[in-house]
Coordinates of C-alpha atoms and ligand atoms in Angstrom, one line a residue:
M16 CA 13.5 88.0 27.6
T17 CA 11.7 91.0 28.9
T18 CA 13.8 93.3 30.5
R19 CA 12.0 94.9 33.7
P20 CA 12.8 97.7 35.6
E21 CA 13.7 97.0 38.8
A22 CA 11.6 97.3 41.8
W23 CA 8.9 99.6 40.1
H24 CA 6.0 98.1 42.7
R25 CA 7.5 100.4 45.4
S26 CA 5.4 102.8 43.3
A27 CA 3.0 101.0 41.9
V28 CA -1.1 101.8 41.7
I29 CA -2.2 98.7 40.7
Y30 CA -5.8 97.7 39.5
E31 CA -7.8 94.1 39.7
V32 CA -9.8 93.0 37.1
A33 CA -12.1 89.8 37.5
V34 CA -11.2 89.5 33.4
H35 CA -14.9 87.1 32.5
S36 CA -16.7 90.9 33.7
F37 CA -14.2 93.0 32.0
Q38 CA -14.9 93.1 28.7
D39 CA -16.4 90.0 26.2
S40 CA -14.4 90.5 22.7
N41 CA -16.7 87.7 20.7
G42 CA -20.0 87.6 22.1
D43 CA -19.8 84.7 24.3
G44 CA -21.5 86.5 27.6
F45 CA -17.9 85.9 29.2
G46 CA -15.1 88.2 29.0
D47 CA -11.9 87.9 27.5
L48 CA -7.4 88.5 27.2
A49 CA -8.9 90.2 23.4
G50 CA -11.6 92.2 25.6
M51 CA -9.1 93.8 28.2
T52 CA -7.0 94.0 25.3
K53 CA -9.3 96.8 23.4
R54 CA -9.5 98.4 27.3
L55 CA -5.9 98.9 27.6
D56 CA -7.1 102.7 26.7
Y57 CA -8.3 102.9 29.1
L58 CA -6.4 101.2 32.0
E59 CA -3.5 103.9 30.4
W60 CA -6.3 106.9 30.5
L61 CA -7.1 106.0 34.3
G62 CA -3.7 105.6 35.2
I63 CA -3.1 103.1 36.9
D64 CA 0.8 101.2 36.9
A65 CA 0.1 97.6 36.6
V66 CA -3.2 95.3 36.2
W67 CA -4.2 92.3 38.3
L68 CA -6.0 89.7 36.1
L69 CA -7.8 87.0 38.3
P70 CA -6.9 83.4 37.7
I71 CA -7.8 82.4 34.2
M72 CA -6.4 78.9 34.4
P73 CA -8.7 76.5 33.0
S74 CA -10.9 75.9 36.2
P75 CA -14.9 74.3 36.8
M76 CA -15.0 78.2 37.7
R77 CA -16.4 76.8 40.9
D78 CA -14.4 79.3 43.3
G79 CA -14.0 82.0 40.7
G80 CA -11.0 80.2 38.6
Y81 CA -8.8 79.4 42.5
D82 CA -10.1 75.7 41.4
V83 CA -7.0 75.5 38.7
S84 CA -7.6 72.1 36.6
N85 CA -4.3 73.3 34.5
L86 CA -1.7 75.1 36.6
T87 CA 0.5 75.7 32.7
G88 CA -2.8 76.5 30.5
V89 CA -5.3 79.4 30.0
R90 CA -9.1 78.2 30.3
P91 CA -9.9 78.6 26.3
E92 CA -13.2 81.5 27.5
F93 CA -10.8 84.0 28.5
G94 CA -8.3 83.1 25.0
T95 CA -5.1 81.9 24.0
I96 CA -1.6 81.4 25.3
D97 CA -1.2 84.4 22.2
D98 CA -3.9 86.5 24.0
V99 CA -2.1 86.7 27.0
K100 CA 1.5 87.1 25.1
A101 CA -0.6 90.3 23.1
F102 CA -2.6 91.7 26.3
V103 CA 1.2 92.0 28.1
A104 CA 2.9 93.1 25.1
D105 CA 0.2 96.0 24.1
A106 CA -0.1 96.4 28.2
H107 CA 4.0 97.0 28.1
S108 CA 4.2 99.6 25.0
R109 CA 2.2 102.2 27.2
G110 CA 4.6 101.2 30.4
I111 CA 2.0 99.4 32.7
H112 CA 2.9 96.3 34.2
V113 CA 0.7 93.2 34.5
L114 CA 0.2 90.6 37.2
T115 CA -1.7 87.6 36.9
D116 CA -3.0 85.2 40.1
F117 CA -1.1 82.0 41.0
V118 CA -3.0 79.6 42.5
I119 CA -0.2 78.1 44.7
N120 CA -1.4 75.7 48.1
H121 CA -4.2 73.4 46.1
T122 CA -5.5 72.8 42.7
S123 CA -9.4 71.8 41.1
D124 CA -10.5 67.7 42.1
Q125 CA -10.1 68.0 37.9
H126 CA -6.3 68.1 37.9
P127 CA -4.6 65.6 36.7
W128 CA -2.6 65.3 39.2
F129 CA -5.5 64.7 42.2
Q130 CA -7.5 62.4 39.5
E131 CA -4.1 60.3 39.1
S132 CA -3.5 60.9 43.3
R133 CA -6.4 59.6 44.2
Q134 CA -6.3 56.0 42.3
P135 CA -4.7 53.5 44.0
G136 CA -1.7 52.4 44.3
S137 CA -0.6 56.3 42.1
P138 CA 2.8 57.2 42.2
K139 CA 1.2 61.0 42.4
R140 CA -0.8 59.7 45.7
D141 CA 2.2 61.7 47.5
W142 CA 1.1 64.9 46.0
Y143 CA -1.7 65.6 48.2
V144 CA -1.9 65.3 51.8
W145 CA -4.0 62.0 52.3
S146 CA -5.1 60.9 55.9
D147 CA -6.6 57.4 56.9
S148 CA -8.0 59.9 59.9
P149 CA -9.7 63.1 59.9
D150 CA -8.4 64.0 63.3
R151 CA -4.8 64.9 62.3
Y152 CA -3.7 69.2 62.2
S153 CA -7.0 70.0 64.3
D154 CA -6.4 73.5 65.7
A155 CA -6.2 74.2 62.1
R156 CA -9.2 76.7 61.3
V157 CA -11.8 76.5 58.2
I158 CA -11.9 79.4 56.4
F159 CA -14.4 78.7 54.6
I160 CA -17.0 78.5 57.4
D161 CA -20.3 78.6 55.1
A162 CA -19.6 75.5 53.2
H163 CA -17.6 73.2 55.5
D164 CA -17.0 72.2 59.0
S165 CA -14.0 70.3 58.9
N166 CA -10.7 70.3 55.9
W167 CA -11.2 66.6 55.4
A168 CA -13.3 64.9 52.6
W169 CA -13.6 61.2 51.8
D170 CA -12.2 60.1 49.0
E171 CA -14.4 56.9 48.0
T172 CA -12.2 56.0 44.8
A173 CA -8.2 56.3 47.5
G174 CA -10.3 55.0 50.7
A175 CA -8.5 57.9 52.1
Y176 CA -9.2 61.4 53.2
Y177 CA -8.1 64.3 52.1
W178 CA -7.1 67.5 53.1
H179 CA -8.5 71.0 51.6
R180 CA -8.2 75.0 53.4
F181 CA -10.7 76.5 51.3
F182 CA -13.8 74.3 49.3
D183 CA -13.8 70.4 49.4
H184 CA -13.3 70.3 45.3
Q185 CA -10.0 72.0 46.4
P186 CA -7.4 69.5 47.4
D187 CA -4.0 71.5 49.4
L188 CA -0.9 70.1 47.2
N189 CA 1.7 68.4 49.9
F190 CA 4.1 70.9 49.7
E191 CA 6.5 68.2 51.6
N192 CA 7.1 66.3 48.7
P193 CA 10.6 67.6 46.5
E194 CA 7.9 66.7 42.7
V195 CA 5.2 69.0 44.3
R196 CA 7.8 71.8 45.0
E197 CA 9.7 71.2 41.6
A198 CA 6.1 71.0 39.5
V199 CA 4.8 74.7 40.9
K200 CA 8.1 76.3 40.3
D201 CA 7.9 74.9 36.4
A202 CA 4.9 76.5 36.0
V203 CA 6.0 79.7 37.6
R204 CA 8.4 79.1 35.0
F205 CA 5.5 79.0 32.7
W206 CA 3.5 81.9 33.5
L207 CA 6.2 84.2 34.1
D208 CA 8.4 83.0 30.0
L209 CA 5.1 84.6 28.5
G210 CA 6.4 88.0 30.0
L211 CA 4.2 88.6 33.0
D212 CA 5.5 90.9 35.6
G213 CA 4.6 89.2 38.2
L214 CA 2.5 86.8 40.4
R215 CA -0.3 86.9 43.6
L216 CA 0.2 83.4 45.3
D217 CA -2.9 83.0 46.3
A218 CA -3.3 81.6 49.8
V219 CA 0.7 81.3 51.0
P220 CA 0.3 80.7 54.9
Y221 CA -1.4 77.0 53.8
L222 CA 1.6 75.7 52.2
F223 CA 3.1 72.9 55.0
E224 CA 1.0 71.2 58.0
E225 CA 1.9 70.0 61.4
D226 CA 0.2 68.8 64.0
G227 CA 0.3 70.4 66.4
T228 CA 0.6 74.0 64.8
N229 CA -2.7 75.7 63.2
C230 CA -1.0 75.1 60.6
E231 CA -0.5 78.6 59.0
N232 CA 3.1 80.6 58.3
L233 CA 5.1 77.6 59.1
P234 CA 8.9 77.5 59.0
G235 CA 8.5 74.6 55.2
T236 CA 6.1 77.9 53.7
H237 CA 8.9 80.2 54.1
A238 CA 11.7 78.8 53.2
Y239 CA 9.9 77.4 50.2
L240 CA 9.0 80.7 49.0
K241 CA 12.6 82.2 49.1
E242 CA 13.3 79.2 47.1
L243 CA 10.9 80.5 44.6
R244 CA 11.8 84.2 45.1
A245 CA 15.6 82.7 44.0
M246 CA 14.1 81.2 41.3
V247 CA 12.6 84.0 40.2
D248 CA 15.1 86.8 40.7
A249 CA 17.8 84.6 39.2
E250 CA 15.7 83.3 35.9
Y251 CA 13.4 86.5 35.5
P252 CA 15.0 89.9 37.1
G253 CA 12.7 92.3 38.1
T254 CA 9.6 89.7 38.5
V255 CA 7.5 90.6 41.4
L256 CA 6.1 88.2 44.0
L257 CA 3.0 89.2 45.3
A258 CA 1.8 87.6 49.2
E259 CA -2.4 86.4 50.0
A260 CA -2.2 85.9 53.6
N261 CA -5.0 87.0 55.7
Q262 CA -2.6 87.3 58.7
W263 CA -1.7 90.5 61.4
P264 CA 1.1 92.2 60.4
E265 CA 3.5 90.3 62.5
E266 CA 3.1 86.6 60.9
L267 CA 3.3 89.0 57.5
L268 CA 6.1 90.8 58.2
P269 CA 8.1 87.5 57.4
Y270 CA 6.6 87.1 54.4
F271 CA 9.1 89.3 52.9
G272 CA 11.8 88.3 54.5
D273 CA 15.1 90.1 54.1
D274 CA 14.0 91.8 50.8
D275 CA 14.9 88.0 49.7
E276 CA 11.0 86.5 50.3
C277 CA 7.8 88.0 48.4
H278 CA 8.5 91.3 47.5
M279 CA 5.0 92.7 48.3
A280 CA 2.0 91.4 51.2
F281 CA -1.9 92.9 51.3
H282 CA -2.2 94.1 54.4
F283 CA -5.3 92.5 55.5
P284 CA -5.7 93.6 59.2
L285 CA -5.7 97.2 58.4
M286 CA -8.8 97.4 55.9
P287 CA -11.9 96.5 57.9
R288 CA -10.5 99.1 59.9
L289 CA -10.6 101.8 58.2
F290 CA -14.6 100.9 57.4
L291 CA -14.9 100.9 61.3
S292 CA -13.3 104.0 62.2
L293 CA -15.5 105.5 60.1
A294 CA -19.0 103.5 61.1
I295 CA -17.5 105.4 64.9
G296 CA -16.1 108.9 63.6
D297 CA -12.6 107.3 65.7
V298 CA -9.4 106.6 63.4
A299 CA -8.6 105.2 66.8
P300 CA -8.4 101.1 64.9
V301 CA -6.2 102.2 62.2
D302 CA -4.3 104.0 64.2
D303 CA -3.5 101.1 66.4
I304 CA -3.3 99.0 63.3
I305 CA -0.8 101.4 61.8
M306 CA 1.0 101.7 65.3
R307 CA 1.0 97.9 64.9
T308 CA 2.9 97.9 61.6
P309 CA 6.9 97.8 60.8
A310 CA 8.1 98.5 58.2
P311 CA 9.0 96.4 55.6
P312 CA 12.6 95.7 54.1
P313 CA 13.3 98.7 51.8
N314 CA 12.7 96.5 48.0
S315 CA 9.5 95.4 49.4
R316 CA 5.8 97.0 50.2
W317 CA 2.9 96.7 52.0
A318 CA 0.1 95.8 48.9
L319 CA -3.1 97.7 50.4
F320 CA -7.0 97.8 49.7
L321 CA -10.9 98.6 50.4
R322 CA -11.6 96.3 48.6
N323 CA -11.3 93.0 46.1
H324 CA -13.0 90.5 44.8
D325 CA -13.9 88.4 47.8
E326 CA -15.6 89.5 50.9
V327 CA -14.6 92.6 53.2
T328 CA -12.6 89.3 55.8
L329 CA -13.8 89.8 59.1
E330 CA -11.1 88.0 60.9
M331 CA -8.9 90.5 61.8
V332 CA -10.5 92.1 64.2
T333 CA -12.4 91.5 67.5
E334 CA -16.1 90.0 68.3
S335 CA -17.2 93.2 69.0
E336 CA -15.8 95.5 66.2
R337 CA -17.1 92.9 63.9
A338 CA -20.9 93.0 65.7
A339 CA -20.8 96.6 64.7
M340 CA -19.0 96.8 61.5
I341 CA -22.6 93.6 60.3
D342 CA -24.0 96.5 61.6
A343 CA -23.1 99.5 59.7
Y344 CA -22.7 97.7 56.9
A345 CA -24.3 94.2 56.5
P346 CA -27.9 94.7 57.5
D347 CA -29.4 92.4 55.8
P348 CA -28.1 88.9 55.8
S349 CA -27.5 88.3 52.4
M350 CA -25.0 90.9 52.8
R351 CA -22.5 88.8 54.4
K352 CA -20.9 85.6 53.7
N353 CA -18.2 83.5 55.6
L354 CA -17.1 85.8 58.2
G355 CA -16.9 88.7 56.5
I356 CA -19.2 91.4 54.1
R357 CA -19.9 90.0 50.4
R358 CA -20.6 94.1 49.6
R359 CA -18.8 96.0 47.2
L360 CA -17.3 99.4 48.3
T361 CA -19.7 102.2 46.8
P362 CA -23.6 100.5 48.3
M363 CA -21.7 99.6 51.9
L364 CA -20.3 103.6 52.2
G365 CA -24.1 104.2 51.3
N366 CA -23.1 105.7 47.8
D367 CA -21.8 109.2 49.8
R368 CA -19.1 110.5 47.7
R369 CA -17.2 111.8 50.7
K370 CA -17.1 109.2 52.7
I371 CA -15.3 106.9 48.9
E372 CA -12.8 109.9 48.8
L373 CA -12.1 110.3 52.1
L374 CA -10.9 106.5 51.8
N375 CA -9.5 106.5 48.4
A376 CA -7.4 109.9 50.2
V377 CA -6.1 107.6 52.6
L378 CA -5.7 104.6 50.7
L379 CA -3.3 106.3 48.3
S380 CA -1.2 108.3 51.0
L381 CA -0.7 105.0 53.2
P382 CA 3.2 103.7 52.5
G383 CA 2.2 101.0 50.0
A384 CA 0.9 99.9 47.2
P385 CA -2.9 101.0 47.2
V386 CA -4.8 98.0 44.9
I387 CA -7.9 99.4 43.0
Y388 CA -10.6 97.1 42.5
Y389 CA -12.1 96.7 38.5
G390 CA -15.8 99.1 38.4
D391 CA -14.9 101.1 41.8
E392 CA -13.7 104.1 40.4
I393 CA -17.8 104.3 38.9
G394 CA -18.5 103.2 42.0
M395 CA -20.3 100.7 40.6
G396 CA -22.5 98.0 42.8
D397 CA -23.4 94.4 43.8
I398 CA -25.5 91.7 43.6
H399 CA -25.4 90.0 46.9
T400 CA -28.0 87.9 46.5
L401 CA -25.8 85.9 44.1
N402 CA -24.0 83.2 44.6
D403 CA -21.2 82.7 46.8
R404 CA -19.0 85.9 46.1
D405 CA -19.9 86.5 42.8
G406 CA -21.9 89.9 43.9
V407 CA -19.2 91.5 43.2
R408 CA -17.9 90.8 40.4
T409 CA -20.5 91.8 37.8
P410 CA -19.8 92.5 34.4
M411 CA -18.0 96.5 34.2
Q412 CA -20.6 99.2 33.4
W413 CA -18.9 101.0 30.6
D414 CA -21.6 103.0 29.0
S415 CA -25.7 103.1 29.9
S416 CA -27.1 100.8 27.2
A417 CA -28.7 98.2 29.4
S418 CA -25.9 95.7 29.4
G419 CA -23.2 98.1 30.5
G420 CA -21.7 97.7 27.3
W421 CA -19.2 94.8 28.1
S422 CA -21.1 92.5 26.2
S423 CA -22.9 91.7 23.1
A424 CA -24.3 88.5 23.6
D425 CA -28.0 88.2 24.5
P426 CA -27.5 89.0 28.6
A427 CA -29.3 85.8 29.1
D428 CA -25.7 83.9 27.8
F429 CA -23.8 86.6 30.4
Y430 CA -21.4 84.7 32.6
L431 CA -22.6 86.7 35.5
P432 CA -26.3 89.7 35.3
V433 CA -25.5 93.5 35.3
V434 CA -26.4 94.9 38.1
A435 CA -29.9 97.0 36.8
T436 CA -30.9 98.2 39.8
E437 CA -31.8 102.2 39.6
E438 CA -29.2 103.4 41.6
Y439 CA -26.6 101.3 40.2
G440 CA -27.7 100.3 37.0
P441 CA -25.4 101.4 33.6
T442 CA -28.0 104.4 33.2
A443 CA -27.1 106.0 36.9
V444 CA -23.0 104.3 36.9
N445 CA -21.1 103.5 33.2
V446 CA -18.1 104.7 32.0
A447 CA -18.6 106.7 29.0
A448 CA -20.5 109.7 31.2
Q449 CA -17.9 109.9 34.1
M450 CA -15.0 110.0 31.6
S451 CA -17.0 112.5 29.9
D452 CA -18.0 115.0 33.5
P453 CA -14.7 116.6 34.9
E454 CA -17.1 116.2 38.8
S455 CA -17.8 112.6 38.6
L456 CA -15.6 110.3 40.8
L457 CA -13.9 108.3 37.8
S458 CA -12.4 112.3 37.4
F459 CA -12.3 112.2 40.2
T460 CA -10.3 109.0 40.7
R461 CA -7.6 109.8 37.7
H462 CA -7.1 112.9 39.2
I463 CA -5.8 111.8 42.7
L464 CA -3.8 108.8 40.8
Q465 CA -1.8 111.7 38.6
T466 CA -1.2 113.7 42.1
R467 CA 0.2 110.7 43.6
H468 CA 2.7 109.9 40.9
D469 CA 3.1 113.1 41.0
T470 CA 4.3 113.2 44.3
P471 CA 6.9 110.4 44.7
E472 CA 7.1 110.9 48.6
L473 CA 3.6 108.8 49.0
S474 CA 5.5 105.4 47.8
E475 CA 9.1 106.3 49.1
A476 CA 8.9 107.7 52.1
G477 CA 8.2 106.5 55.7
Y478 CA 5.2 106.9 58.5
E479 CA 5.4 109.2 60.3
R480 CA 2.5 109.5 63.0
L481 CA 1.4 113.6 63.8
E482 CA -0.5 114.9 67.2
V483 CA -4.0 116.6 66.4
D484 CA -6.6 117.8 69.1
S485 CA -9.4 115.3 68.1
T486 CA -9.9 111.3 67.4
S487 CA -11.6 112.1 64.8
V488 CA -8.8 113.5 62.7
L489 CA -6.5 110.9 61.5
A490 CA -2.6 112.4 60.8
Y491 CA 0.4 111.5 59.6
A492 CA 3.6 112.9 57.6
R493 CA 5.2 111.1 54.6
D494 CA 8.4 113.6 54.2
S495 CA 7.6 116.7 54.2
V496 CA 3.6 115.6 52.4
L497 CA 1.2 115.9 55.2
V498 CA -2.2 114.2 55.2
F499 CA -5.5 115.1 57.3
A500 CA -8.4 112.9 57.2
N501 CA -11.6 113.2 58.9
F502 CA -13.2 110.4 59.7
S503 CA -16.4 112.0 61.7
G504 CA -19.6 114.4 60.4
Q505 CA -18.1 116.8 62.4
P506 CA -16.2 119.6 60.8
Q507 CA -13.0 119.4 62.4
S508 CA -9.3 121.9 62.2
V509 CA -6.1 121.2 62.6
P510 CA -2.8 123.5 63.1
A511 CA -1.5 122.7 59.5
N512 CA 1.0 124.9 56.9
G513 CA 1.7 124.9 53.9
T514 CA -0.1 124.5 50.6
I515 CA -2.6 122.1 49.3
L516 CA -2.3 119.8 47.0
A517 CA -5.2 117.9 47.0
G518 CA -8.6 117.9 49.3
N519 CA -11.4 119.7 50.0
A520 CA -10.0 121.3 53.2
S521 CA -9.4 125.1 53.6
L522 CA -6.0 126.3 54.6
A523 CA -5.5 129.7 56.1
E524 CA -3.3 131.7 58.7
G525 CA -1.8 128.0 59.7
S526 CA -5.4 126.3 60.7
L527 CA -7.0 123.2 58.0
D528 CA -10.2 123.5 58.2
L529 CA -11.8 120.6 57.3
P530 CA -15.5 119.9 56.1
P531 CA -17.2 116.2 57.7
L532 CA -15.2 113.6 56.3
G533 CA -13.0 116.2 54.3
W534 CA -9.3 115.3 53.9
A535 CA -6.3 117.2 52.6
W536 CA -2.9 116.2 51.2
V537 CA -0.5 119.3 51.8
R538 CA 2.8 120.0 50.9
T539 CA 4.4 121.9 54.6
D540 CA 8.3 122.4 54.1
E541 CA 7.7 122.4 58.3
Q542 CA 8.2 117.9 59.6
T543 CA 5.5 119.0 61.8
P544 CA 2.3 121.2 62.1
Ligands
NOJ862 C1 -7.8 83.6 47.7 C2 -9.1 84.2 47.0 O1 -9.3 85.6 46.9 C3 -10.2 83.8 47.1 O2 -10.7 84.1 46.1 C4 -10.0 82.0 47.1 O3 -11.5 81.8 46.9 C5 -9.2 81.1 48.1 N1 -8.3 82.0 48.2 C6 -9.1 80.3 47.7 O4 -7.9 80.2 46.0
CA863 CA1 -16.1 86.2 25.2

């Protein structure tokens, strides 16, 4: 078994990758694990600590691979089990940890378990959630509102309805069944035996159902996650479980347990508020949610993000806030998906470098492990007319060639097309050009990651809110490191003393001058300015 240093996740910066779009090594137009290995030089140079691979299991790919047809295998286009091992070994040799998605709540309807389950009299009938009527669990919300208006679908072969929290081709597993609980544990073992350092547990709030509840965050779900954690701690010490739960902070906190459930959980409600605060030039939305966020137990961490492979989910804001965000960031209906916005970071922010740097400076200095979405470090664009959320999952742009250098296949055979606009196509946005330009967004990203590494307070210290005389400046202390972020288009001045570690503000005679959308990390000897 690989030796995994304990608690590496506490100071990690995680890089999220859609493997199918990162690097194609064999010219079939589909990114793969051998391609990932080839690009490890880049990831090491960039200075991230961990890579999170989106699902690589066999899948009909009707939900970006979150529709898994075999929980213990690799989709051949991604490569083989040996390719996983080779990638993990090479990553480890560079001090990079590897997490992958584990789709725990549901499978594809093509999974043999479901195919057996639907057969009349099947011993596996009880592996999924069946019902004679579509009225059960009626208090559970529908998540993919653009695709469905019910969480039940009729199956002709079974002569019954099955329960699905996501697409109707993704039946939910029945965690009431001890056989399912064991089979899922075995699948977790399968992945961790390959040497992975962690699993992102997809859609964890929905494992159990119960009439009269919204079927989210139920006690059975937490009990099972605790069992899984105990198993992981005993059999794979140092392995991290990352909970994907789109919930309010108070509902998220129990996913850490008493440092005995998931090591990390995404902080969903923070993310839209960062964009909202920027749109209105007022930090109140961000400040409110931070004040409402309890500190996790000592060994646990929030996972913080600006963008990911999904839409910007807007479940965790009020209707008027949602309207303000749609107005500011998704004027065209094709930019919207379900309750959210399907755009990448840079186009959402109008390609305004100041806004991109500001939000990254906040992301990288709030308590938690920052997650960076591939391509956002070079300011990639999106294609919001592609199906579902594919528009934010297009190929990585490595060089200025029309294909962006990610694949030698005929572009007609690319799994997803490369962005082709003048503003965001490979000529304008690519890794090679930005690597050799010290002023590029990529150079900025690499530099700020280095500064974060050299500033351990940003991983370990608590959060202390600082009072400043401006509604557009977010100000906080992480021990002796002070952070000031100006969310408005007007210059702001705040009292501060110390040395600037990073940022574009100037500090003299006890006053920090922040340009419009400016920011600073300041090391001080005093606790408050
Ligand atoms: C959350 C994933 O991030 C998303 O891409 C997927 O569609 C759903 N879970 C269902 O697995
Ligand atoms: Ca390939």
